[in-house]
């Protein structure tokens, strides 16, 4: 991902070849602190870490930097607290039946199923894909599973994928936009923030809304570990 310890963020970046600027994590300064950011354009993960300095990229446009900085610094106007584990469990509900395993071209062999030995020139089956030329996709299309959490309707699959590598005890979630019909969902942990765009229109919601029993839980001061 361009910085030691942040390689896991690459899986959260856009796979759209027409959006090369967000195909890798990048650096943003927000609140006078360095942040590492990964985004698909529909969801964003920002982690406050000194390692973000290794992600500085002059090709990232000023408009995108300004937009992301605003999202990181935005105070929540309507929010609640909940255990992160509870939100993750809710986002997983119904996934097995709704999200099929999809395949993509193996990056190691380029889809040929074979790799060539550099020393002898002999070709053998690719170990990464067992000679099939395909591997399980890290991003199975973010299959649509719309449901409500707090004041926002979101795609549970997209939310699940962006929360999966993060850890912590209690998080704050809600919206930061005065317009409740168009505000993204914000989930804020200690030294990290996930933002997911809302599902609009008259899309039918699948499954129950997230309801948290944690109404009087203090957000911890210690920084949670981030899964690698």
mmCIF file of C-alpha atoms in Angstrom:
data_model
loop_
_atom_site.group_PDB
_atom_site.id
_atom_site.type_symbol
_atom_site.label_atom_id
_atom_site.label_comp_id
_atom_site.label_asym_id
_atom_site.label_seq_id
_atom_site.Cartn_x
_atom_site.Cartn_y
_atom_site.Cartn_z
ATOM 1 C CA UNK A 1 0.000 0.000 0.000
ATOM 2 C CA UNK A 2 3.041 2.226 -0.042
ATOM 3 C CA UNK A 3 3.570 2.434 3.745
ATOM 4 C CA UNK A 4 4.639 -0.275 6.170
ATOM 5 C CA UNK A 5 1.752 -1.652 8.200
ATOM 6 C CA UNK A 6 -0.970 -0.243 5.935
ATOM 7 C CA UNK A 7 -0.968 -2.916 3.218
ATOM 8 C CA UNK A 8 -4.412 -4.102 4.378
ATOM 9 C CA UNK A 9 -5.941 -0.823 3.147
ATOM 10 C CA UNK A 10 -5.302 -1.720 -0.493
ATOM 11 C CA UNK A 11 -8.255 -4.147 -0.430
ATOM 12 C CA UNK A 12 -10.555 -1.218 0.419
ATOM 13 C CA UNK A 13 -9.512 0.862 -2.588
ATOM 14 C CA UNK A 14 -11.373 1.245 -5.871
ATOM 15 C CA UNK A 15 -10.995 -1.507 -8.468
ATOM 16 C CA UNK A 16 -12.412 0.800 -11.169
ATOM 17 C CA UNK A 17 -9.720 1.271 -13.833
ATOM 18 C CA UNK A 18 -11.198 4.668 -14.714
ATOM 19 C CA UNK A 19 -10.403 5.940 -11.184
ATOM 20 C CA UNK A 20 -6.631 5.402 -10.863
ATOM 21 C CA UNK A 21 -6.229 8.129 -8.220
ATOM 22 C CA UNK A 22 -8.130 6.065 -5.650
ATOM 23 C CA UNK A 23 -6.739 2.673 -6.636
ATOM 24 C CA UNK A 24 -4.265 2.946 -3.744
ATOM 25 C CA UNK A 25 -4.375 4.447 -0.237
ATOM 26 C CA UNK A 26 -3.290 8.069 0.026
ATOM 27 C CA UNK A 27 -2.272 10.722 2.567
ATOM 28 C CA UNK A 28 -4.487 13.472 3.961
ATOM 29 C CA UNK A 29 -3.742 15.969 6.712
ATOM 30 C CA UNK A 30 -6.814 16.625 8.833
ATOM 31 C CA UNK A 31 -6.934 18.316 12.209
ATOM 32 C CA UNK A 32 -3.157 18.902 11.840
ATOM 33 C CA UNK A 33 -2.635 15.116 11.929
ATOM 34 C CA UNK A 34 -1.619 12.596 9.226
ATOM 35 C CA UNK A 35 -4.339 10.219 8.001
ATOM 36 C CA UNK A 36 -4.164 7.215 5.693
ATOM 37 C CA UNK A 37 -7.243 7.001 3.456
ATOM 38 C CA UNK A 38 -8.706 4.225 1.312
ATOM 39 C CA UNK A 39 -11.898 4.690 -0.691
ATOM 40 C CA UNK A 40 -14.007 3.206 -3.455
ATOM 41 C CA UNK A 41 -15.890 6.444 -3.988
ATOM 42 C CA UNK A 42 -18.908 4.902 -2.219
ATOM 43 C CA UNK A 43 -17.208 4.250 1.121
ATOM 44 C CA UNK A 44 -14.126 5.563 2.874
ATOM 45 C CA UNK A 45 -11.815 4.368 5.635
ATOM 46 C CA UNK A 46 -9.455 6.875 7.283
ATOM 47 C CA UNK A 47 -6.878 5.921 9.918
ATOM 48 C CA UNK A 48 -4.856 8.438 11.905
ATOM 49 C CA UNK A 49 -1.252 7.191 11.877
ATOM 50 C CA UNK A 50 2.263 8.540 11.369
ATOM 51 C CA UNK A 51 2.752 5.797 8.756
ATOM 52 C CA UNK A 52 0.458 7.797 6.460
ATOM 53 C CA UNK A 53 3.451 9.998 5.575
ATOM 54 C CA UNK A 54 4.592 7.205 3.256
ATOM 55 C CA UNK A 55 1.410 7.567 1.205
ATOM 56 C CA UNK A 56 1.883 11.158 0.054
ATOM 57 C CA UNK A 57 0.922 11.402 -3.618
ATOM 58 C CA UNK A 58 1.048 14.661 -5.544
ATOM 59 C CA UNK A 59 -1.291 13.227 -8.193
ATOM 60 C CA UNK A 60 -4.243 13.236 -5.808
ATOM 61 C CA UNK A 61 -6.368 16.229 -6.772
ATOM 62 C CA UNK A 62 -6.917 19.143 -4.399
ATOM 63 C CA UNK A 63 -10.688 18.704 -4.720
ATOM 64 C CA UNK A 64 -10.575 15.117 -3.496
ATOM 65 C CA UNK A 65 -8.221 16.026 -0.649
ATOM 66 C CA UNK A 66 -10.563 18.832 0.443
ATOM 67 C CA UNK A 67 -13.615 16.567 0.325
ATOM 68 C CA UNK A 68 -11.940 13.797 2.325
ATOM 69 C CA UNK A 69 -10.525 16.265 4.852
ATOM 70 C CA UNK A 70 -14.009 17.641 5.423
ATOM 71 C CA UNK A 71 -15.352 14.127 6.052
ATOM 72 C CA UNK A 72 -12.603 13.350 8.558
ATOM 73 C CA UNK A 73 -13.049 16.613 10.471
ATOM 74 C CA UNK A 74 -16.865 16.769 10.331
ATOM 75 C CA UNK A 75 -18.575 16.695 13.748
ATOM 76 C CA UNK A 76 -21.581 14.393 13.995
ATOM 77 C CA UNK A 77 -24.906 16.215 14.275
ATOM 78 C CA UNK A 78 -26.952 13.152 15.218
ATOM 79 C CA UNK A 79 -25.184 10.198 16.775
ATOM 80 C CA UNK A 80 -25.394 7.187 19.046
ATOM 81 C CA UNK A 81 -22.827 4.831 20.580
ATOM 82 C CA UNK A 82 -22.625 1.076 20.201
ATOM 83 C CA UNK A 83 -20.147 -1.786 20.538
ATOM 84 C CA UNK A 84 -18.230 -2.183 17.279
ATOM 85 C CA UNK A 85 -18.689 -5.954 17.550
ATOM 86 C CA UNK A 86 -22.483 -5.509 17.534
ATOM 87 C CA UNK A 87 -22.413 -3.437 14.351
ATOM 88 C CA UNK A 88 -20.090 -5.952 12.675
ATOM 89 C CA UNK A 89 -22.389 -8.843 13.640
ATOM 90 C CA UNK A 90 -25.411 -6.983 12.254
ATOM 91 C CA UNK A 91 -23.590 -6.268 8.990
ATOM 92 C CA UNK A 92 -22.807 -9.988 8.642
ATOM 93 C CA UNK A 93 -26.459 -11.052 9.045
ATOM 94 C CA UNK A 94 -27.835 -12.590 5.858
ATOM 95 C CA UNK A 95 -24.512 -12.445 4.049
ATOM 96 C CA UNK A 96 -24.043 -16.166 3.403
ATOM 97 C CA UNK A 97 -27.244 -16.371 1.374
ATOM 98 C CA UNK A 98 -26.916 -13.028 -0.364
ATOM 99 C CA UNK A 99 -23.251 -12.748 -1.358
ATOM 100 C CA UNK A 100 -21.904 -15.392 -3.738
ATOM 101 C CA UNK A 101 -18.190 -16.111 -3.992
ATOM 102 C CA UNK A 102 -16.960 -14.515 -7.197
ATOM 103 C CA UNK A 103 -13.729 -15.001 -9.107
ATOM 104 C CA UNK A 104 -11.208 -12.635 -10.661
ATOM 105 C CA UNK A 105 -8.055 -13.062 -12.714
ATOM 106 C CA UNK A 106 -5.072 -14.228 -10.684
ATOM 107 C CA UNK A 107 -2.607 -11.377 -10.346
ATOM 108 C CA UNK A 108 0.395 -13.680 -10.009
ATOM 109 C CA UNK A 109 0.043 -15.550 -13.312
ATOM 110 C CA UNK A 110 -2.130 -13.080 -15.221
ATOM 111 C CA UNK A 111 -4.845 -15.700 -15.680
ATOM 112 C CA UNK A 112 -2.654 -18.254 -17.477
ATOM 113 C CA UNK A 113 -2.545 -20.657 -14.528
ATOM 114 C CA UNK A 114 1.213 -21.079 -14.978
ATOM 115 C CA UNK A 115 4.330 -19.330 -13.715
ATOM 116 C CA UNK A 116 7.834 -19.594 -15.124
ATOM 117 C CA UNK A 117 10.837 -20.383 -12.947
ATOM 118 C CA UNK A 118 13.354 -17.544 -13.215
ATOM 119 C CA UNK A 119 16.337 -19.874 -12.870
ATOM 120 C CA UNK A 120 15.479 -22.734 -15.233
ATOM 121 C CA UNK A 121 12.660 -21.354 -17.402
ATOM 122 C CA UNK A 122 10.379 -24.306 -16.589
ATOM 123 C CA UNK A 123 6.667 -23.544 -16.255
ATOM 124 C CA UNK A 124 4.629 -24.906 -13.399
ATOM 125 C CA UNK A 125 1.142 -24.465 -11.966
ATOM 126 C CA UNK A 126 0.693 -21.136 -10.214
ATOM 127 C CA UNK A 127 0.633 -21.655 -6.445
ATOM 128 C CA UNK A 128 -1.672 -18.699 -5.847
ATOM 129 C CA UNK A 129 -4.544 -20.089 -7.956
ATOM 130 C CA UNK A 130 -3.610 -23.796 -8.119
ATOM 131 C CA UNK A 131 -3.275 -23.537 -11.892
ATOM 132 C CA UNK A 132 -6.851 -22.337 -12.490
ATOM 133 C CA UNK A 133 -5.960 -18.759 -13.448
ATOM 134 C CA UNK A 134 -8.602 -17.408 -11.054
ATOM 135 C CA UNK A 135 -8.764 -16.479 -7.385
ATOM 136 C CA UNK A 136 -11.598 -15.517 -5.062
ATOM 137 C CA UNK A 137 -12.368 -11.836 -5.468
ATOM 138 C CA UNK A 138 -11.488 -9.570 -2.521
ATOM 139 C CA UNK A 139 -14.401 -7.400 -3.556
ATOM 140 C CA UNK A 140 -17.385 -9.505 -4.694
ATOM 141 C CA UNK A 141 -19.169 -6.538 -6.181
ATOM 142 C CA UNK A 142 -20.394 -5.344 -2.803
ATOM 143 C CA UNK A 143 -23.721 -7.089 -3.446
ATOM 144 C CA UNK A 144 -26.583 -4.836 -2.431
ATOM 145 C CA UNK A 145 -28.021 -5.575 1.023
ATOM 146 C CA UNK A 146 -29.692 -2.293 1.998
ATOM 147 C CA UNK A 147 -30.678 -1.804 5.638
ATOM 148 C CA UNK A 148 -31.004 1.009 8.155
ATOM 149 C CA UNK A 149 -28.513 1.915 10.871
ATOM 150 C CA UNK A 150 -29.203 5.024 12.902
ATOM 151 C CA UNK A 151 -30.588 7.731 10.580
ATOM 152 C CA UNK A 152 -29.114 6.297 7.362
ATOM 153 C CA UNK A 153 -29.957 3.507 4.905
ATOM 154 C CA UNK A 154 -26.715 1.836 3.764
ATOM 155 C CA UNK A 155 -25.476 -1.192 1.874
ATOM 156 C CA UNK A 156 -24.662 -3.659 4.655
ATOM 157 C CA UNK A 157 -22.149 -5.500 2.467
ATOM 158 C CA UNK A 158 -20.149 -2.345 1.802
ATOM 159 C CA UNK A 159 -20.255 -1.427 5.488
ATOM 160 C CA UNK A 160 -19.197 -4.955 6.495
ATOM 161 C CA UNK A 161 -16.174 -4.874 4.200
ATOM 162 C CA UNK A 162 -14.924 -1.507 5.451
ATOM 163 C CA UNK A 163 -15.368 -2.364 9.135
ATOM 164 C CA UNK A 164 -13.826 -5.849 8.915
ATOM 165 C CA UNK A 165 -10.143 -4.852 9.346
ATOM 166 C CA UNK A 166 -10.829 -2.377 12.162
ATOM 167 C CA UNK A 167 -11.011 -3.050 15.873
ATOM 168 C CA UNK A 168 -12.065 -1.301 19.048
ATOM 169 C CA UNK A 169 -14.621 -1.517 21.806
ATOM 170 C CA UNK A 170 -17.193 1.236 21.389
ATOM 171 C CA UNK A 171 -17.835 3.509 18.400
ATOM 172 C CA UNK A 172 -19.995 6.511 17.653
ATOM 173 C CA UNK A 173 -22.247 6.342 14.599
ATOM 174 C CA UNK A 174 -24.620 8.755 12.917
ATOM 175 C CA UNK A 175 -24.713 11.533 10.321
ATOM 176 C CA UNK A 176 -22.818 14.781 9.842
ATOM 177 C CA UNK A 177 -25.029 16.387 7.192
ATOM 178 C CA UNK A 178 -28.019 18.567 8.046
ATOM 179 C CA UNK A 179 -29.996 16.853 5.291
ATOM 180 C CA UNK A 180 -31.034 13.483 6.774
ATOM 181 C CA UNK A 181 -32.043 12.120 3.362
ATOM 182 C CA UNK A 182 -28.619 12.527 1.788
ATOM 183 C CA UNK A 183 -26.104 12.303 4.627
ATOM 184 C CA UNK A 184 -23.600 9.442 4.603
ATOM 185 C CA UNK A 185 -23.254 7.145 7.603
ATOM 186 C CA UNK A 186 -20.278 7.985 9.821
ATOM 187 C CA UNK A 187 -18.774 5.431 12.190
ATOM 188 C CA UNK A 188 -16.059 6.895 14.396
ATOM 189 C CA UNK A 189 -13.591 4.911 16.478
ATOM 190 C CA UNK A 190 -10.460 6.035 18.285
ATOM 191 C CA UNK A 191 -8.063 7.212 15.558
ATOM 192 C CA UNK A 192 -10.204 5.923 12.684
ATOM 193 C CA UNK A 193 -13.366 6.820 10.803
ATOM 194 C CA UNK A 194 -15.492 4.983 8.229
ATOM 195 C CA UNK A 195 -17.911 6.857 5.964
ATOM 196 C CA UNK A 196 -20.472 5.027 3.801
ATOM 197 C CA UNK A 197 -22.706 6.755 1.273
ATOM 198 C CA UNK A 198 -26.453 6.302 1.750
ATOM 199 C CA UNK A 199 -28.678 4.048 -0.314
ATOM 200 C CA UNK A 200 -31.229 6.365 -1.881
ATOM 201 C CA UNK A 201 -34.456 6.065 -3.791
ATOM 202 C CA UNK A 202 -37.228 3.626 -2.999
ATOM 203 C CA UNK A 203 -34.948 0.586 -2.637
ATOM 204 C CA UNK A 204 -36.481 -2.129 -0.474
ATOM 205 C CA UNK A 205 -34.623 -2.712 2.784
ATOM 206 C CA UNK A 206 -33.467 -6.240 3.583
ATOM 207 C CA UNK A 207 -33.499 -7.386 7.180
ATOM 208 C CA UNK A 208 -34.067 -5.459 10.406
ATOM 209 C CA UNK A 209 -32.525 -2.104 11.236
ATOM 210 C CA UNK A 210 -29.565 -1.992 13.607
ATOM 211 C CA UNK A 211 -30.657 -1.391 17.190
ATOM 212 C CA UNK A 212 -28.035 -0.838 19.874
ATOM 213 C CA UNK A 213 -28.564 -1.540 23.548
ATOM 214 C CA UNK A 214 -25.517 0.617 24.379
ATOM 215 C CA UNK A 215 -26.977 3.992 25.311
ATOM 216 C CA UNK A 216 -24.681 5.095 28.131
ATOM 217 C CA UNK A 217 -21.270 3.753 27.114
ATOM 218 C CA UNK A 218 -18.218 6.025 27.166
ATOM 219 C CA UNK A 219 -15.909 5.960 24.181
ATOM 220 C CA UNK A 220 -12.505 4.677 25.415
ATOM 221 C CA UNK A 221 -9.449 6.939 25.389
ATOM 222 C CA UNK A 222 -6.990 4.203 24.374
ATOM 223 C CA UNK A 223 -6.312 3.643 20.696
ATOM 224 C CA UNK A 224 -7.566 0.278 19.404
ATOM 225 C CA UNK A 225 -5.321 -1.978 17.424
ATOM 226 C CA UNK A 226 -5.964 -2.138 13.696
ATOM 227 C CA UNK A 227 -5.992 -5.605 12.139
ATOM 228 C CA UNK A 228 -3.354 -6.225 9.532
#
